[in-house]
Short mmCIF file of C-alpha atoms in Angstrom, two decimals:
data_model
loop_
_atom_site.label_atom_id
_atom_site.label_comp_id
_atom_site.label_asym_id
_atom_site.label_seq_id
_atom_site.Cartn_x
_atom_site.Cartn_y
_atom_site.Cartn_z
CA MET A 1 0.00 0.00 0.00
CA ASN A 2 1.25 3.48 -0.91
CA GLU A 3 0.55 6.74 0.88
CA MET A 4 -0.10 9.60 -1.49
CA THR A 5 -1.80 12.96 -1.92
CA CYS A 6 -4.47 13.31 -4.57
CA THR A 7 -7.40 15.48 -5.68
CA ILE A 8 -10.97 14.23 -5.94
CA GLU A 9 -12.51 14.91 -9.32
CA LYS A 10 -16.07 13.65 -8.82
CA VAL A 11 -18.29 11.34 -6.78
CA GLY A 12 -18.87 7.94 -8.40
CA PHE A 13 -22.11 6.02 -8.71
CA GLN A 14 -21.60 4.19 -5.40
CA GLY A 15 -20.90 7.38 -3.43
CA ASP A 16 -17.08 7.22 -3.28
CA GLY A 17 -14.91 10.08 -4.46
CA VAL A 18 -12.97 9.38 -7.66
CA THR A 19 -9.64 10.85 -8.76
CA ALA A 20 -8.70 11.63 -12.34
CA GLU A 21 -6.64 8.41 -12.31
CA GLY A 22 -9.67 6.33 -11.34
CA LEU A 23 -8.79 5.80 -7.67
CA PHE A 24 -11.87 5.39 -5.44
CA VAL A 25 -11.67 7.22 -2.11
CA PRO A 26 -14.67 6.95 0.25
CA LEU A 27 -15.91 9.86 2.35
CA THR A 28 -14.55 12.52 0.00
CA LEU A 29 -16.06 15.26 -2.16
CA PRO A 30 -15.25 16.90 -5.52
CA GLY A 31 -12.36 19.34 -5.38
CA GLU A 32 -10.91 18.06 -2.11
CA GLU A 33 -7.19 17.44 -1.74
CA VAL A 34 -6.73 14.36 0.42
CA ARG A 35 -4.02 12.10 1.78
CA VAL A 36 -4.76 8.41 1.27
CA ARG A 37 -3.30 4.93 1.52
CA ALA A 38 -3.89 3.34 -1.87
CA ASP A 39 -4.40 -0.35 -2.63
CA LYS A 40 -5.00 -1.06 -6.34
CA ASP A 41 -8.04 1.04 -7.39
CA HIS A 42 -9.34 1.74 -3.85
CA ALA A 43 -7.86 3.84 -1.07
CA LYS A 44 -8.33 4.51 2.62
CA LEU A 45 -8.81 8.16 3.52
CA LEU A 46 -6.15 9.31 5.98
CA GLU A 47 -6.74 13.06 6.01
CA VAL A 48 -8.69 15.76 4.19
CA LEU A 49 -6.09 18.43 3.46
CA THR A 50 -8.39 20.88 1.65
CA PRO A 51 -12.06 20.41 2.58
CA SER A 52 -14.81 21.22 0.11
CA PRO A 53 -17.13 24.13 1.04
CA GLU A 54 -19.92 21.59 0.53
CA ARG A 55 -18.63 19.39 3.36
CA VAL A 56 -20.93 19.34 6.42
CA GLU A 57 -20.92 17.66 9.81
CA ALA A 58 -22.37 14.14 9.66
CA ALA A 59 -25.72 13.50 11.33
CA CYS A 60 -24.60 10.25 12.99
CA LYS A 61 -21.70 9.42 15.30
CA HIS A 62 -21.30 6.04 13.58
CA PHE A 63 -20.68 7.64 10.18
CA THR A 64 -17.32 6.77 8.52
CA VAL A 65 -17.38 3.39 10.31
CA CYS A 66 -20.89 2.09 9.58
CA GLY A 67 -21.41 0.84 6.05
CA GLY A 68 -25.03 1.96 5.86
CA CYS A 69 -24.51 5.59 4.81
CA SER A 70 -21.81 6.90 2.49
CA LEU A 71 -22.70 10.57 1.96
CA GLN A 72 -23.71 12.18 5.24
CA HIS A 73 -20.75 14.56 4.88
CA TRP A 74 -22.24 16.25 1.78
CA ASP A 75 -24.60 19.24 1.91
CA MET A 76 -28.12 18.19 0.87
CA LEU A 77 -28.43 20.44 -2.19
CA PRO A 78 -25.33 19.26 -4.10
CA TYR A 79 -25.92 15.72 -2.82
CA SER A 80 -29.43 15.72 -4.33
CA HIS A 81 -28.15 17.25 -7.59
CA TRP A 82 -25.50 14.50 -7.78
CA LYS A 83 -28.07 11.76 -7.31
CA GLN A 84 -30.31 13.21 -10.02
CA GLU A 85 -27.37 13.67 -12.40
CA THR A 86 -26.26 10.09 -11.71
CA LEU A 87 -29.60 8.81 -12.97
CA GLU A 88 -29.43 11.10 -16.01
CA ILE A 89 -26.00 9.69 -16.90
CA MET A 90 -27.14 6.08 -16.47
CA LEU A 91 -30.13 6.60 -18.75
CA ALA A 92 -28.09 8.48 -21.35
CA ARG A 93 -25.47 5.71 -21.44
CA ALA A 94 -28.28 3.27 -22.16
CA GLY A 95 -29.43 5.43 -25.08
CA LEU A 96 -32.60 6.64 -23.34
CA GLU A 97 -33.39 10.30 -23.89
CA THR A 98 -36.08 11.65 -21.58
CA GLU A 99 -36.96 14.34 -19.09
CA VAL A 100 -35.58 13.60 -15.63
CA ARG A 101 -37.70 15.49 -13.13
CA SER A 102 -36.63 16.90 -9.77
CA ILE A 103 -35.61 14.29 -7.23
CA LEU A 104 -37.96 13.54 -4.32
CA THR A 105 -36.09 12.90 -1.08
CA THR A 106 -37.26 11.10 2.03
CA PRO A 107 -36.48 13.00 5.27
CA PRO A 108 -34.33 11.60 8.09
CA GLY A 109 -35.97 9.54 10.80
CA THR A 110 -38.64 8.03 8.54
CA ARG A 111 -37.26 4.67 7.46
CA ARG A 112 -39.63 2.04 8.82
CA ARG A 113 -37.64 -1.08 7.84
CA VAL A 114 -34.08 -1.97 8.84
CA GLY A 115 -32.00 -5.14 9.03
CA LEU A 116 -29.93 -5.42 12.22
CA HIS A 117 -27.11 -7.97 12.45
CA ALA A 118 -26.57 -9.71 15.80
CA LYS A 119 -23.18 -10.68 17.19
CA GLN A 120 -22.27 -12.45 20.44
CA PHE A 121 -18.85 -12.56 22.09
CA LYS A 122 -17.13 -12.78 25.44
CA GLY A 123 -16.27 -9.43 26.95
CA ALA A 124 -14.32 -8.50 30.05
CA LYS A 125 -14.07 -11.22 32.71
CA GLY A 126 -15.69 -13.74 30.37
CA VAL A 127 -19.10 -12.04 30.38
CA VAL A 128 -21.05 -12.91 27.20
CA ARG A 129 -22.29 -9.83 25.36
CA THR A 130 -24.73 -9.44 22.48
CA GLU A 131 -24.61 -6.50 20.10
CA LEU A 132 -26.83 -5.33 17.25
CA GLY A 133 -25.52 -3.27 14.39
CA TYR A 134 -24.85 -2.72 10.71
CA LYS A 135 -22.00 -4.05 8.62
CA LEU A 136 -18.77 -2.06 8.45
CA ARG A 137 -17.57 -0.56 5.17
CA ARG A 138 -16.12 -3.24 2.87
CA SER A 139 -16.21 -5.80 5.70
CA TRP A 140 -18.23 -8.69 7.08
CA ASP A 141 -17.70 -7.35 10.58
CA GLN A 142 -20.19 -4.98 12.16
CA VAL A 143 -20.48 -1.83 14.24
CA ARG A 144 -22.69 -1.69 17.33
CA ILE A 145 -25.48 0.79 16.71
CA GLU A 146 -26.67 3.20 19.39
CA GLU A 147 -28.31 5.74 17.06
CA CYS A 148 -29.47 5.85 13.45
CA PRO A 149 -30.70 9.17 12.02
CA ILE A 150 -32.32 7.56 8.98
CA ALA A 151 -34.44 5.09 11.00
CA ASP A 152 -37.82 5.69 12.57
CA PRO A 153 -37.19 6.68 16.23
CA ILE A 154 -39.45 3.78 17.28
CA ILE A 155 -36.82 1.36 15.94
CA VAL A 156 -33.94 3.18 17.59
CA SER A 157 -35.68 3.23 20.96
CA ALA A 158 -36.31 -0.53 20.66
CA ILE A 159 -32.61 -1.45 20.20
CA PRO A 160 -32.13 -2.50 23.87
CA VAL A 161 -35.18 -4.80 23.65
CA LEU A 162 -34.09 -6.18 20.29
CA THR A 163 -30.62 -6.84 21.70
CA GLU A 164 -32.15 -8.78 24.57
CA ILE A 165 -34.15 -10.88 22.11
CA ALA A 166 -31.02 -11.50 20.02
CA SER A 167 -29.16 -12.81 23.06
CA HIS A 168 -31.35 -15.94 22.96
CA LEU A 169 -30.56 -16.78 19.31
CA PHE A 170 -27.07 -18.25 19.67
CA GLU A 171 -27.72 -21.80 20.83
CA HIS A 172 -25.91 -23.00 17.69
CA PRO A 173 -22.33 -21.65 17.42
CA LYS A 174 -22.68 -20.89 13.70
CA SER A 175 -25.78 -18.74 14.09
CA ALA A 176 -25.51 -15.26 12.56
CA PRO A 177 -28.94 -13.75 13.21
CA ILE A 178 -30.37 -10.84 11.24
CA LEU A 179 -33.38 -9.11 12.74
CA SER A 180 -35.55 -7.45 10.09
CA VAL A 181 -37.51 -4.84 12.00
CA THR A 182 -40.63 -3.17 10.58
CA VAL A 183 -42.69 -0.39 12.10
CA SER A 184 -46.31 -1.25 11.39
CA GLN A 185 -49.40 0.67 12.45
CA THR A 186 -50.16 -2.01 15.03
CA GLY A 187 -46.66 -2.35 16.48
CA LEU A 188 -43.17 -3.65 15.72
CA ASP A 189 -42.82 -6.73 13.53
CA ILE A 190 -39.56 -8.68 13.99
CA ASP A 191 -38.59 -11.31 11.41
CA ILE A 192 -35.45 -13.29 12.31
CA ARG A 193 -33.21 -15.10 9.82
CA GLY A 194 -29.77 -16.71 10.01
CA VAL A 195 -30.35 -18.90 13.09
CA GLU A 196 -28.83 -22.35 12.64
CA ARG A 197 -30.69 -25.42 13.83
CA THR A 198 -29.11 -27.46 16.64
CA LYS A 199 -29.02 -31.27 16.59
CA SER A 200 -32.25 -31.28 18.56
CA GLY A 201 -33.97 -28.92 16.15
CA GLY A 202 -34.72 -25.20 16.26
CA LEU A 203 -34.68 -22.92 19.26
CA SER A 204 -35.10 -24.57 22.63
CA ALA A 205 -38.33 -24.24 24.58
CA GLN A 206 -36.48 -22.10 27.11
CA ALA A 207 -35.28 -19.66 24.44
CA ARG A 208 -38.77 -19.43 22.97
CA MET A 209 -40.27 -18.72 26.38
CA GLU A 210 -37.70 -16.01 27.12
CA ILE A 211 -38.31 -14.33 23.75
CA ALA A 212 -42.09 -14.44 24.24
CA MET A 213 -41.77 -12.87 27.69
CA ILE A 214 -39.61 -10.03 26.32
CA ALA A 215 -42.06 -9.44 23.47
CA GLN A 216 -45.04 -9.38 25.80
CA THR A 217 -43.39 -6.98 28.24
CA SER A 218 -42.34 -4.69 25.36
CA ASP A 219 -45.72 -4.86 23.59
CA LEU A 220 -44.30 -6.07 20.28
CA ALA A 221 -46.82 -7.11 17.64
CA ARG A 222 -45.04 -10.21 16.29
CA ILE A 223 -41.77 -12.12 16.26
CA SER A 224 -41.14 -14.75 13.59
CA LEU A 225 -38.22 -17.08 12.91
CA SER A 226 -37.88 -18.15 9.26
CA ASP A 227 -41.66 -17.78 8.80
CA GLU A 228 -42.43 -19.65 12.06
CA ILE A 229 -44.26 -17.39 14.48
CA LEU A 230 -42.58 -17.32 17.89
CA TYR A 231 -44.87 -14.68 19.38
CA GLN A 232 -47.87 -12.74 18.16
CA THR A 233 -50.29 -10.56 20.06
CA ARG A 234 -51.75 -8.87 16.97
CA LEU A 235 -51.12 -8.92 13.24
CA PRO A 236 -48.76 -6.22 11.96
CA ALA A 237 -50.70 -4.04 9.53
CA VAL A 238 -50.08 -1.07 7.25
CA ARG A 239 -52.41 1.16 5.26
CA PHE A 240 -52.35 1.11 1.46
CA GLY A 241 -54.83 3.69 0.24
CA LYS A 242 -58.16 2.90 1.93
CA ALA A 243 -57.11 -0.63 2.88
CA MET A 244 -55.53 -1.84 6.11
CA VAL A 245 -53.41 -4.81 5.05
CA GLU A 246 -52.16 -7.41 7.54
CA LEU A 247 -48.59 -8.27 6.58
CA PRO A 248 -47.34 -11.85 6.20
CA THR A 249 -44.03 -12.71 7.86
CA GLY A 250 -40.99 -11.43 6.01
CA SER A 251 -43.05 -9.53 3.45
CA PHE A 252 -41.70 -6.72 1.26
CA LEU A 253 -42.62 -3.18 2.19
CA GLN A 254 -41.35 0.13 0.82
CA ALA A 255 -38.73 1.39 3.26
CA SER A 256 -40.13 4.90 3.71
CA PRO A 257 -43.80 5.92 3.94
CA LYS A 258 -42.88 9.30 2.42
CA SER A 259 -41.27 7.71 -0.65
CA GLU A 260 -44.17 5.29 -0.95
CA ALA A 261 -46.61 8.22 -0.92
CA ASP A 262 -44.55 9.95 -3.63
CA MET A 263 -44.64 6.82 -5.78
CA VAL A 264 -48.39 6.44 -5.33
CA ARG A 265 -49.02 10.08 -6.29
CA LEU A 266 -46.85 9.84 -9.41
CA LEU A 267 -48.45 6.55 -10.38
CA LYS A 268 -52.02 7.82 -10.01
CA GLU A 269 -51.19 10.93 -12.05
CA ALA A 270 -49.69 8.78 -14.81
CA VAL A 271 -52.72 6.46 -15.15
CA SER A 272 -55.37 9.12 -14.55
CA GLY A 273 -58.52 8.29 -16.50
CA ALA A 274 -57.68 4.61 -16.93
CA LYS A 275 -60.60 2.32 -16.20
CA SER A 276 -58.66 -0.96 -16.09
CA VAL A 277 -55.08 -1.35 -14.81
CA ALA A 278 -52.69 -4.30 -14.44
CA ASP A 279 -50.47 -4.12 -11.34
CA LEU A 280 -47.61 -6.56 -11.89
CA PHE A 281 -45.28 -7.48 -9.02
CA CYS A 282 -48.02 -6.12 -6.77
CA GLY A 283 -46.76 -7.40 -3.41
CA ALA A 284 -49.38 -6.99 -0.70
CA GLY A 285 -51.09 -4.17 -2.58
CA THR A 286 -48.93 -1.06 -2.15
CA PHE A 287 -50.24 0.33 -5.43
CA THR A 288 -53.18 -2.00 -6.02
CA PHE A 289 -55.44 -0.38 -3.45
CA PRO A 290 -54.75 3.26 -4.39
CA LEU A 291 -55.29 2.33 -8.05
CA ALA A 292 -58.56 0.57 -7.22
CA GLU A 293 -60.05 3.82 -5.95
CA THR A 294 -60.63 4.84 -9.58
CA ALA A 295 -60.04 1.74 -11.77
CA SER A 296 -60.55 -2.00 -11.75
CA VAL A 297 -57.23 -3.73 -11.08
CA TYR A 298 -55.65 -7.05 -11.98
CA ALA A 299 -52.82 -7.75 -9.49
CA ALA A 300 -50.20 -10.50 -9.72
CA ASP A 301 -47.07 -11.43 -7.79
CA THR A 302 -44.86 -14.44 -7.12
CA ALA A 303 -45.13 -14.07 -3.32
CA GLY A 304 -48.08 -16.18 -2.25
CA GLY A 305 -48.26 -14.77 1.28
CA ALA A 306 -48.39 -11.21 -0.01
CA VAL A 307 -51.17 -11.97 -2.50
CA LYS A 308 -53.11 -13.78 0.22
CA ALA A 309 -52.85 -10.69 2.44
CA LEU A 310 -54.00 -8.51 -0.44
CA LYS A 311 -57.02 -10.70 -1.09
CA SER A 312 -57.93 -10.74 2.58
CA ALA A 313 -57.92 -6.94 2.72
CA ILE A 314 -60.22 -6.59 -0.30
CA GLY A 315 -63.21 -7.90 1.66
CA ARG A 316 -62.60 -5.47 4.51
CA THR A 317 -62.27 -2.38 2.32
CA PRO A 318 -65.41 -0.73 0.92
CA GLY A 319 -65.51 1.84 -1.84
CA LEU A 320 -63.10 0.16 -4.28
CA LYS A 321 -63.42 -0.86 -7.91
CA PRO A 322 -63.10 -4.63 -8.54
CA ILE A 323 -59.72 -6.23 -7.79
CA THR A 324 -58.63 -9.59 -9.19
CA ALA A 325 -55.44 -11.01 -7.65
CA GLU A 326 -53.46 -14.14 -8.35
CA VAL A 327 -50.15 -15.77 -7.44
CA ARG A 328 -48.03 -15.97 -10.56
CA ASP A 329 -44.33 -16.33 -11.32
CA LEU A 330 -43.89 -13.30 -13.55
CA PHE A 331 -40.31 -14.30 -14.36
CA ARG A 332 -41.07 -17.79 -15.67
CA ALA A 333 -44.74 -17.37 -16.59
CA PRO A 334 -45.26 -13.67 -17.36
CA VAL A 335 -48.69 -12.32 -18.21
CA ILE A 336 -48.66 -12.60 -21.99
CA ALA A 337 -49.74 -9.82 -24.31
CA GLU A 338 -53.01 -11.52 -25.23
CA GLU A 339 -54.00 -11.67 -21.55
CA MET A 340 -53.45 -7.92 -21.25
CA THR A 341 -56.14 -7.08 -23.77
CA GLY A 342 -58.45 -4.48 -22.27
CA PHE A 343 -55.98 -2.91 -19.84
CA ASP A 344 -55.72 0.84 -20.32
CA ALA A 345 -52.51 0.99 -18.29
CA ILE A 346 -49.90 -1.43 -16.98
CA VAL A 347 -47.78 -0.93 -13.86
CA PHE A 348 -44.72 -3.01 -13.03
CA ASP A 349 -42.59 -2.80 -9.87
CA PRO A 350 -40.11 -5.70 -10.00
CA PRO A 351 -37.22 -6.64 -7.68
CA ARG A 352 -33.68 -5.44 -8.46
CA ALA A 353 -33.31 -8.04 -11.22
CA GLY A 354 -35.92 -6.18 -13.25
CA ALA A 355 -38.70 -7.66 -15.37
CA GLU A 356 -37.18 -8.59 -18.73
CA ALA A 357 -39.55 -11.48 -19.58
CA GLN A 358 -42.62 -9.56 -18.46
CA THR A 359 -41.53 -6.38 -20.23
CA GLN A 360 -41.23 -8.29 -23.51
CA GLN A 361 -44.90 -9.18 -23.18
CA ILE A 362 -45.90 -5.64 -22.20
CA ALA A 363 -44.13 -4.46 -25.36
CA ARG A 364 -46.39 -6.75 -27.41
CA SER A 365 -49.57 -5.58 -25.68
CA LYS A 366 -52.01 -2.92 -26.88
CA ALA A 367 -51.69 -0.82 -23.71
CA GLY A 368 -51.20 2.88 -24.29
CA ARG A 369 -49.66 3.70 -20.91
CA VAL A 370 -47.04 1.90 -18.85
CA VAL A 371 -45.45 2.91 -15.56
CA GLY A 372 -42.23 1.28 -14.36
CA ILE A 373 -41.12 1.59 -10.74
CA SER A 374 -37.58 0.45 -10.04
CA CYS A 375 -34.89 0.33 -7.36
CA ASN A 376 -32.22 -0.45 -9.97
CA PRO A 377 -31.62 2.06 -12.80
CA GLN A 378 -29.52 -0.46 -14.74
CA THR A 379 -32.23 -3.09 -15.04
CA PHE A 380 -34.86 -0.38 -15.55
CA ALA A 381 -32.83 0.92 -18.51
CA ARG A 382 -32.65 -2.58 -20.00
CA ASP A 383 -36.40 -3.06 -19.65
CA ALA A 384 -37.14 0.48 -20.87
CA LYS A 385 -35.22 -0.17 -24.09
CA ILE A 386 -37.45 -3.18 -24.77
CA LEU A 387 -40.48 -0.89 -24.52
CA THR A 388 -39.02 1.96 -26.58
CA ALA A 389 -37.98 -0.49 -29.29
CA ALA A 390 -41.65 -1.52 -29.51
CA GLY A 391 -42.82 2.04 -30.04
CA PHE A 392 -43.27 3.33 -26.51
CA LYS A 393 -41.91 6.75 -25.59
CA LEU A 394 -40.29 7.24 -22.19
CA ASP A 395 -42.07 10.49 -21.33
CA HIS A 396 -40.31 11.27 -18.09
CA VAL A 397 -38.55 9.74 -15.10
CA THR A 398 -38.69 10.93 -11.49
CA PRO A 399 -35.81 9.90 -9.20
CA ILE A 400 -36.71 9.06 -5.61
CA ASP A 401 -34.12 9.16 -2.83
CA GLN A 402 -35.70 6.56 -0.57
CA PHE A 403 -32.36 5.39 0.85
CA LEU A 404 -31.02 8.65 2.21
CA TRP A 405 -27.25 9.34 2.15
CA SER A 406 -26.52 6.22 0.09
CA GLY A 407 -25.60 5.70 -3.55
CA HIS A 408 -28.97 4.04 -4.26
CA VAL A 409 -31.63 5.81 -6.30
CA GLU A 410 -35.15 4.64 -7.11
CA LEU A 411 -37.35 5.92 -9.89
CA VAL A 412 -40.76 6.10 -11.47
CA GLY A 413 -40.73 6.04 -15.27
CA VAL A 414 -43.80 6.85 -17.40
CA PHE A 415 -44.22 5.47 -20.94
CA SER A 416 -46.86 6.15 -23.59
CA ARG A 417 -47.62 5.39 -27.22
#
């Protein structure tokens, strides 16, 4: 490794500063002169010699160590401009010319879903300690979290209770628990993964009893272990439009209610006037129920538990247009063009891998409007090119900064023909 002084030219797609020579330096900003220890194409920041006027004090004491955030040191205005420009560059490189509208940013303290890693070790005098945290930068190790400015304060305040629960998950020495914590409108939902089975099976009866007692005392809604419910006093539920939907264990949910509301608003504007809409990769109904306030909706998703929850909520929600929902593997058995006859608009919100097979069928359909929602600009660009090649026009794209202070950007893209 070589120590050297260099100047940062720009911030790369992942949030690291980049020199003119292509060296990636985390925690730096354009124009800064820095001293680093270089190793191949990455470097460790040793000192900022000439700080940028855009550099600000980080919001979290764990910043620079925790791998969750990469850009807390950047003033919000240039940070937001960078994120919007990043999307513009990605689309242009893919040959997609369109209007990129102003970015919509979620505020701090509003993220309702986090994944906390649990670690157990012997401390001073042989005392066993359990810690919860996030992964370090470029490491499988973790940092113990005491605060998190992006997370809902309800989650942060529950860290001591969650740590106590985690202390009962290490009966097998190879266990590496991850607690997925969701703030629902009926209480905290904890879904636990990464717990190895012992020779005698899963968690012992004693561990289960201890966890249930902690949950009861702390008024948690539910705790599940690999889809097995360990404790439940009430079903975790969230509101999608007019519907209150009871979430299955481990179900997908948009990370920020603010970003979800932005997506819903953009989506409803894009399909305004449509009488029949297909909602593909519908999940538990994030967009299905808002859409059904003005149009009949066909909803499909691979996740059986999510579709079951959606169907259950239909019967409890008055004032909606008809909703038809089914479990369907949209990767291996996409809704074909002939089945989409009669839909005025089609919405697709796939996982990070995108929706190539389904998009090929949408391209063959007679639909005049399509809305793509994506957490991965690269796969969105691939799918968008399939649509534009079939005669669709990408009217505009709106970037959404749901994962604050990270390199990730989500988007809503509107197509017409």
